[in-house]
CSV table of N, CA, C and O and ligand atoms in Angstrom, one decimal:
chain,number,residue,atom,x,y,z
A,1,MET,N,14.1,-5.2,-15.2
A,1,MET,CA,13.3,-5.2,-13.1
A,1,MET,C,14.9,-4.8,-12.6
A,1,MET,O,15.5,-5.7,-13.3
A,2,VAL,N,14.0,-5.2,-11.0
A,2,VAL,CA,15.0,-5.2,-10.1
A,2,VAL,C,14.6,-6.1,-9.6
A,2,VAL,O,14.0,-6.5,-9.5
A,3,THR,N,15.8,-6.8,-9.1
A,3,THR,CA,16.3,-8.1,-8.4
A,3,THR,C,15.4,-7.7,-7.5
A,3,THR,O,17.1,-7.4,-7.2
A,4,ARG,N,15.2,-8.2,-6.6
A,4,ARG,CA,15.3,-8.4,-4.3
A,4,ARG,C,16.3,-9.0,-4.0
A,4,ARG,O,16.2,-10.5,-4.9
A,5,ASN,N,17.0,-9.2,-3.5
A,5,ASN,CA,17.7,-9.6,-2.6
A,5,ASN,C,16.8,-10.6,-1.6
A,5,ASN,O,16.7,-9.6,-0.8
A,6,PRO,N,16.4,-11.4,-2.0
A,6,PRO,CA,15.4,-12.2,-0.7
A,6,PRO,C,16.1,-11.3,1.1
A,6,PRO,O,15.3,-11.3,2.0
A,7,SER,N,17.0,-11.6,1.0
A,7,SER,CA,17.6,-11.6,2.7
A,7,SER,C,17.5,-10.3,3.3
A,7,SER,O,16.6,-10.3,4.6
A,8,ILE,N,18.2,-9.3,2.1
A,8,ILE,CA,17.8,-8.2,2.5
A,8,ILE,C,16.7,-7.6,2.3
A,8,ILE,O,15.8,-6.9,4.3
A,9,TYR,N,16.0,-7.8,0.8
A,9,TYR,CA,14.1,-6.9,1.5
A,9,TYR,C,14.2,-8.1,2.7
A,9,TYR,O,12.9,-6.9,3.0
A,10,SER,N,13.4,-9.1,3.6
A,10,SER,CA,12.8,-9.6,4.3
A,10,SER,C,13.5,-8.5,5.3
A,10,SER,O,12.8,-8.5,6.2
A,11,SER,N,14.9,-8.8,6.2
A,11,SER,CA,15.0,-7.9,6.5
A,11,SER,C,14.8,-6.4,6.6
A,11,SER,O,14.6,-5.8,7.8
A,12,LEU,N,14.7,-5.9,5.8
A,12,LEU,CA,13.8,-4.0,5.5
A,12,LEU,C,12.5,-4.6,5.9
A,12,LEU,O,12.1,-3.3,6.4
A,13,VAL,N,11.8,-5.4,5.4
A,13,VAL,CA,10.8,-5.3,6.0
A,13,VAL,C,9.9,-5.5,7.1
A,13,VAL,O,9.3,-4.5,7.4
A,14,GLU,N,10.7,-6.2,7.8
A,14,GLU,CA,10.9,-6.4,9.1
A,14,GLU,C,10.9,-5.0,10.0
A,14,GLU,O,10.4,-5.3,10.7
A,15,GLN,N,12.4,-4.0,9.2
A,15,GLN,CA,12.4,-3.3,10.3
A,15,GLN,C,11.0,-2.0,9.9
A,15,GLN,O,10.9,-1.5,10.8
A,16,TRP,N,10.8,-2.4,8.5
A,16,TRP,CA,10.3,-1.1,8.3
A,16,TRP,C,8.6,-1.3,8.6
A,16,TRP,O,7.7,-0.3,9.4
A,17,HIS,N,8.2,-2.6,9.4
A,17,HIS,CA,6.9,-3.6,10.6
A,17,HIS,C,7.1,-2.5,11.5
A,17,HIS,O,6.3,-2.3,12.7
A,18,ILE,N,8.4,-2.9,12.4
A,18,ILE,CA,8.4,-2.3,13.8
A,18,ILE,C,8.9,-1.0,13.9
A,18,ILE,O,7.8,0.0,14.4
A,19,ALA,N,9.0,-0.2,12.4
A,19,ALA,CA,8.2,1.2,12.7
A,19,ALA,C,7.1,1.8,12.0
A,19,ALA,O,7.2,2.7,13.3
A,20,ARG,N,6.6,1.7,11.4
A,20,ARG,CA,5.0,1.1,11.2
A,20,ARG,C,3.8,1.1,12.6
A,20,ARG,O,3.6,2.4,13.2
A,21,THR,N,5.1,0.2,13.5
A,21,THR,CA,4.8,-0.4,14.9
A,21,THR,C,4.4,1.0,16.1
A,21,THR,O,3.7,1.0,16.6
A,22,LEU,N,5.6,1.4,15.9
A,22,LEU,CA,6.0,2.6,16.3
A,22,LEU,C,5.3,3.8,15.9
A,22,LEU,O,4.3,4.8,17.1
A,23,ARG,N,5.1,4.3,14.9
A,23,ARG,CA,4.2,5.5,14.5
A,23,ARG,C,2.7,4.9,14.9
A,23,ARG,O,2.0,6.3,14.6
A,24,ASN,N,2.4,4.1,14.8
A,24,ASN,CA,1.0,3.6,15.1
A,24,ASN,C,0.3,4.8,13.8
A,24,ASN,O,-0.7,4.7,14.1
A,25,LEU,N,0.8,4.3,12.8
A,25,LEU,CA,0.2,4.4,11.7
A,25,LEU,C,-0.9,3.9,10.8
A,25,LEU,O,-0.4,1.9,11.0
A,26,GLN,N,-2.1,4.5,10.4
A,26,GLN,CA,-2.6,2.6,9.4
A,26,GLN,C,-2.9,3.7,8.1
A,26,GLN,O,-3.5,5.0,7.8
A,27,ILE,N,-3.7,2.6,7.2
A,27,ILE,CA,-4.1,2.9,5.8
A,27,ILE,C,-5.8,4.0,5.9
A,27,ILE,O,-6.3,2.5,6.3
A,28,HIS,N,-6.1,4.5,5.4
A,28,HIS,CA,-7.6,4.9,5.4
A,28,HIS,C,-7.4,5.4,3.8
A,28,HIS,O,-7.5,6.2,3.4
A,29,PHE,N,-8.4,4.0,3.5
A,29,PHE,CA,-8.7,4.3,2.6
A,29,PHE,C,-10.1,4.7,1.5
A,29,PHE,O,-11.3,4.1,2.9
A,30,ASP,N,-10.8,5.2,1.4
A,30,ASP,CA,-12.1,5.7,0.5
A,30,ASP,C,-12.5,5.0,-0.7
A,30,ASP,O,-12.0,5.6,-1.4
A,31,PRO,N,-13.4,4.2,-0.8
A,31,PRO,CA,-13.3,3.5,-2.5
A,31,PRO,C,-13.8,4.7,-3.0
A,31,PRO,O,-14.1,4.4,-4.0
A,32,GLN,N,-14.6,5.1,-2.3
A,32,GLN,CA,-15.4,5.9,-3.0
A,32,GLN,C,-14.7,7.0,-4.1
A,32,GLN,O,-15.7,8.0,-4.9
A,33,LYS,N,-13.6,7.6,-3.7
A,33,LYS,CA,-12.5,9.3,-4.6
A,33,LYS,C,-11.9,8.1,-5.7
A,33,LYS,O,-11.3,8.3,-6.1
A,34,CYS,N,-11.9,6.5,-5.1
A,34,CYS,CA,-11.0,5.8,-5.9
A,34,CYS,C,-11.6,5.8,-7.4
A,34,CYS,O,-12.9,5.7,-7.3
A,35,THR,N,-10.8,5.7,-8.7
A,35,THR,CA,-11.1,6.2,-9.9
A,35,THR,C,-10.1,5.2,-10.8
A,35,THR,O,-10.7,4.9,-12.0
A,36,GLY,N,-9.2,4.4,-10.2
A,36,GLY,CA,-9.0,2.6,-10.3
A,36,GLY,C,-7.7,2.4,-11.4
A,36,GLY,O,-7.7,2.9,-12.7
A,37,VAL,N,-7.1,3.8,-11.3
A,37,VAL,CA,-5.5,4.2,-12.0
A,37,VAL,C,-4.4,3.2,-11.9
A,37,VAL,O,-3.6,3.1,-12.3
A,38,TYR,N,-4.9,2.7,-10.7
A,38,TYR,CA,-4.0,1.1,-10.0
A,38,TYR,C,-2.4,1.4,-9.6
A,38,TYR,O,-1.0,0.8,-9.8
A,39,GLN,N,-2.2,2.9,-9.2
A,39,GLN,CA,-0.9,3.1,-9.1
A,39,GLN,C,-0.4,2.3,-7.9
A,39,GLN,O,0.7,2.7,-7.5
A,40,CYS,N,-1.1,2.6,-6.8
A,40,CYS,CA,-0.7,2.0,-5.6
A,40,CYS,C,-1.1,0.9,-6.1
A,40,CYS,O,0.1,0.8,-4.9
A,41,TYR,N,-1.3,0.4,-5.8
A,41,TYR,CA,-1.0,-1.0,-6.5
A,41,TYR,C,0.3,-1.2,-7.5
A,41,TYR,O,1.4,-2.3,-6.6
A,42,GLU,N,1.0,-0.7,-8.5
A,42,GLU,CA,2.5,-0.7,-9.2
A,42,GLU,C,3.2,-0.5,-8.0
A,42,GLU,O,4.2,-0.5,-8.0
A,43,VAL,N,3.9,0.4,-6.4
A,43,VAL,CA,3.9,1.1,-6.3
A,43,VAL,C,4.0,1.1,-5.3
A,43,VAL,O,5.2,0.6,-4.4
A,44,CYS,N,3.6,-0.2,-4.3
A,44,CYS,CA,3.7,-0.9,-3.2
A,44,CYS,C,4.3,-2.0,-2.9
A,44,CYS,O,4.0,-3.2,-4.1
A,45,PRO,N,4.8,-1.7,-2.1
A,45,PRO,CA,6.7,-2.9,-1.9
A,45,PRO,C,5.9,-3.9,-1.5
A,45,PRO,O,6.6,-4.8,-1.7
A,46,VAL,N,4.8,-3.7,-0.8
A,46,VAL,CA,4.9,-5.6,0.2
A,46,VAL,C,3.6,-6.1,-0.4
A,46,VAL,O,2.8,-6.7,0.0
A,47,ASP,N,2.7,-5.5,-1.4
A,47,ASP,CA,1.5,-5.8,-2.5
A,47,ASP,C,0.2,-5.9,-1.0
A,47,ASP,O,-0.5,-6.9,-1.1
A,48,CYS,N,0.3,-4.7,-0.7
A,48,CYS,CA,-1.1,-4.7,-0.1
A,48,CYS,C,-2.5,-4.4,-0.6
A,48,CYS,O,-3.6,-4.6,-0.2
A,49,TRP,N,-2.1,-4.1,-1.9
A,49,TRP,CA,-3.5,-3.7,-3.2
A,49,TRP,C,-3.7,-4.5,-3.9
A,49,TRP,O,-2.9,-5.8,-4.7
A,50,THR,N,-4.9,-4.7,-4.2
A,50,THR,CA,-5.2,-6.3,-5.4
A,50,THR,C,-6.7,-4.6,-6.5
A,50,THR,O,-7.4,-4.6,-5.6
A,51,PRO,N,-6.3,-4.9,-7.9
A,51,PRO,CA,-6.6,-4.6,-8.5
A,51,PRO,C,-8.3,-5.1,-8.4
A,51,PRO,O,-8.2,-6.4,-9.1
A,52,ASP,N,-9.2,-4.3,-8.5
A,52,ASP,CA,-10.7,-4.9,-9.2
A,52,ASP,C,-11.0,-4.4,-9.8
A,52,ASP,O,-11.9,-2.8,-10.8
A,53,TYR,N,-10.7,-4.2,-11.3
A,53,TYR,CA,-10.7,-4.5,-12.9
A,53,TYR,C,-12.4,-4.3,-12.9
A,53,TYR,O,-12.4,-3.0,-14.1
A,54,GLU,N,-12.8,-5.2,-12.6
A,54,GLU,CA,-14.3,-4.8,-13.7
A,54,GLU,C,-15.0,-4.2,-12.3
A,54,GLU,O,-15.6,-3.1,-13.2
A,55,ASN,N,-14.5,-3.5,-11.3
A,55,ASN,CA,-15.8,-2.4,-10.8
A,55,ASN,C,-14.2,-0.7,-10.8
A,55,ASN,O,-14.6,0.4,-10.0
A,56,HIS,N,-13.5,-1.5,-11.3
A,56,HIS,CA,-12.3,-0.1,-11.9
A,56,HIS,C,-11.5,0.5,-9.6
A,56,HIS,O,-12.0,2.1,-9.7
A,57,LYS,N,-12.2,-0.2,-9.6
A,57,LYS,CA,-11.0,0.5,-7.7
A,57,LYS,C,-9.8,0.1,-7.6
A,57,LYS,O,-9.5,-1.7,-8.7
A,58,VAL,N,-9.8,-0.1,-6.5
A,58,VAL,CA,-8.6,-1.5,-6.1
A,58,VAL,C,-8.8,-1.7,-4.3
A,58,VAL,O,-9.8,-1.0,-3.7
A,59,ILE,N,-8.9,-3.1,-3.6
A,59,ILE,CA,-9.1,-3.5,-2.9
A,59,ILE,C,-8.0,-3.6,-1.6
A,59,ILE,O,-6.7,-4.1,-2.5
A,60,PHE,N,-8.3,-2.8,-0.7
A,60,PHE,CA,-6.8,-2.9,0.4
A,60,PHE,C,-6.8,-4.3,1.2
A,60,PHE,O,-7.9,-3.9,2.2
A,61,HIS,N,-6.3,-5.1,1.1
A,61,HIS,CA,-6.3,-6.0,2.0
A,61,HIS,C,-6.0,-6.5,2.7
A,61,HIS,O,-6.0,-7.3,3.0
A,62,ASP,N,-4.3,-5.8,3.4
A,62,ASP,CA,-3.7,-6.6,5.2
A,62,ASP,C,-3.1,-4.4,5.2
A,62,ASP,O,-2.0,-4.5,4.2
A,63,GLN,N,-4.0,-4.5,6.4
A,63,GLN,CA,-2.8,-3.8,6.7
A,63,GLN,C,-2.1,-3.9,7.6
A,63,GLN,O,-1.0,-3.1,7.6
A,64,GLU,N,-2.0,-5.4,8.3
A,64,GLU,CA,-0.9,-6.0,8.9
A,64,GLU,C,0.7,-6.4,8.3
A,64,GLU,O,2.0,-5.7,8.4
A,65,ARG,N,0.3,-6.1,6.8
A,65,ARG,CA,1.1,-6.2,5.9
A,65,ARG,C,2.2,-4.7,5.2
A,65,ARG,O,2.9,-5.0,5.7
A,66,CYS,N,1.2,-4.0,5.7
A,66,CYS,CA,1.6,-2.4,5.1
A,66,CYS,C,2.9,-2.0,6.7
A,66,CYS,O,2.5,-2.3,7.8
A,67,ILE,N,3.6,-0.9,5.7
A,67,ILE,CA,4.6,-0.7,6.0
A,67,ILE,C,4.7,0.7,6.6
A,67,ILE,O,6.6,1.0,6.4
A,68,ALA,N,3.8,1.4,6.1
A,68,ALA,CA,3.5,2.6,5.7
A,68,ALA,C,5.0,3.9,5.7
A,68,ALA,O,5.6,4.6,6.2
A,69,CYS,N,5.1,3.2,4.4
A,69,CYS,CA,6.2,3.6,3.8
A,69,CYS,C,6.0,5.3,3.1
A,69,CYS,O,6.3,5.6,2.8
A,70,GLY,N,4.3,5.5,2.3
A,70,GLY,CA,3.7,6.7,2.6
A,70,GLY,C,3.7,7.1,1.0
A,70,GLY,O,2.9,7.2,-0.1
A,71,ALA,N,4.1,5.7,0.0
A,71,ALA,CA,4.2,5.9,-1.6
A,71,ALA,C,2.7,5.8,-2.0
A,71,ALA,O,2.9,6.6,-3.1
A,72,CYS,N,1.7,5.0,-1.4
A,72,CYS,CA,0.9,4.6,-2.2
A,72,CYS,C,-0.3,5.8,-2.0
A,72,CYS,O,-0.6,6.3,-2.9
A,73,VAL,N,0.0,7.4,-0.7
A,73,VAL,CA,-0.3,7.8,-1.0
A,73,VAL,C,0.2,9.3,-1.5
A,73,VAL,O,-1.0,10.2,-1.8
A,74,LEU,N,1.1,9.4,-1.6
A,74,LEU,CA,2.5,10.2,-3.0
A,74,LEU,C,1.3,10.1,-4.3
A,74,LEU,O,1.8,10.7,-4.8
A,75,GLN,N,1.2,8.9,-4.2
A,75,GLN,CA,0.9,8.3,-5.4
A,75,GLN,C,-0.5,8.5,-6.6
A,75,GLN,O,-1.0,8.8,-7.3
A,76,CYS,N,-1.0,9.0,-4.7
A,76,CYS,CA,-2.7,8.2,-5.7
A,76,CYS,C,-3.5,10.4,-6.2
A,76,CYS,O,-3.2,11.1,-5.2
A,77,PRO,N,-3.6,10.3,-7.2
A,77,PRO,CA,-4.2,11.3,-8.1
A,77,PRO,C,-5.4,12.2,-7.4
A,77,PRO,O,-6.0,12.6,-7.5
A,78,GLU,N,-6.2,11.0,-6.7
A,78,GLU,CA,-7.8,11.4,-6.1
A,78,GLU,C,-8.0,11.8,-4.4
A,78,GLU,O,-8.9,11.1,-3.9
A,79,ASP,N,-6.3,11.6,-3.2
A,79,ASP,CA,-6.6,12.0,-2.6
A,79,ASP,C,-7.5,10.6,-2.0
A,79,ASP,O,-7.9,10.4,-0.4
A,80,ALA,N,-7.3,9.1,-2.5
A,80,ALA,CA,-8.2,8.7,-1.9
A,80,ALA,C,-7.4,7.7,-0.4
A,80,ALA,O,-8.1,6.6,0.1
A,81,ILE,N,-6.4,8.0,-0.5
A,81,ILE,CA,-5.5,7.1,0.7
A,81,ILE,C,-5.1,8.0,2.1
A,81,ILE,O,-4.4,9.2,1.7
A,82,GLU,N,-4.9,7.8,2.9
A,82,GLU,CA,-4.8,8.6,4.1
A,82,GLU,C,-3.7,7.6,4.5
A,82,GLU,O,-4.0,6.5,5.1
A,83,LEU,N,-2.4,8.1,5.4
A,83,LEU,CA,-1.5,7.5,6.3
A,83,LEU,C,-2.0,8.0,7.6
A,83,LEU,O,-1.4,9.1,7.7
A,84,ARG,N,-2.4,7.7,8.7
A,84,ARG,CA,-2.5,8.1,10.4
A,84,ARG,C,-2.5,7.5,10.7
A,84,ARG,O,-3.0,6.5,11.2
B,1,LIG,S1,1.7,2.9,2.8
B,1,LIG,FE1,3.7,1.9,1.6
B,1,LIG,S2,3.3,-0.4,2.1
B,1,LIG,FE2,1.7,0.5,3.1
B,1,LIG,S3,-0.4,0.3,1.8
B,1,LIG,FE3,0.9,2.1,0.5
B,1,LIG,S4,2.1,1.7,-0.5
B,1,LIG,FE4,1.6,-0.3,0.7
B,2,LIG,S1,-3.9,5.7,-7.0
B,2,LIG,FE1,-6.0,5.9,-6.1
B,2,LIG,S2,-7.9,6.5,-7.2
B,2,LIG,FE2,-6.0,4.8,-7.9
B,2,LIG,S3,-6.7,2.8,-7.6
B,2,LIG,FE3,-5.3,3.8,-5.8
B,2,LIG,S4,-6.4,4.3,-4.9
B,2,LIG,FE4,-8.0,3.9,-7.0
């Protein structure tokens, strides 16, 4: 397991937030395409996704927290997530 250095991590997240704001990027999630593989949930470094195990979907719950790293977009096998 990777151990996060809290001060370095929070500083990085702050910088990523600035970068996301400057690029004006937002997550667009299509729940109809989602098959609940949860890879977005596993890769998101700032916990934007919550698994909905009952419905085999995820819930995207925090546009403001997203740092626009693109990891979830790359990992989703169903093309259910766009960053634009
Ligand atoms: S783009 Fe990155 S930070 Fe934003 S939801 Fe996807 S994995 Fe999380
Ligand atoms: S990776 Fe894609 S298909 Fe899998 S849970 Fe996330 S949005 Fe749904």
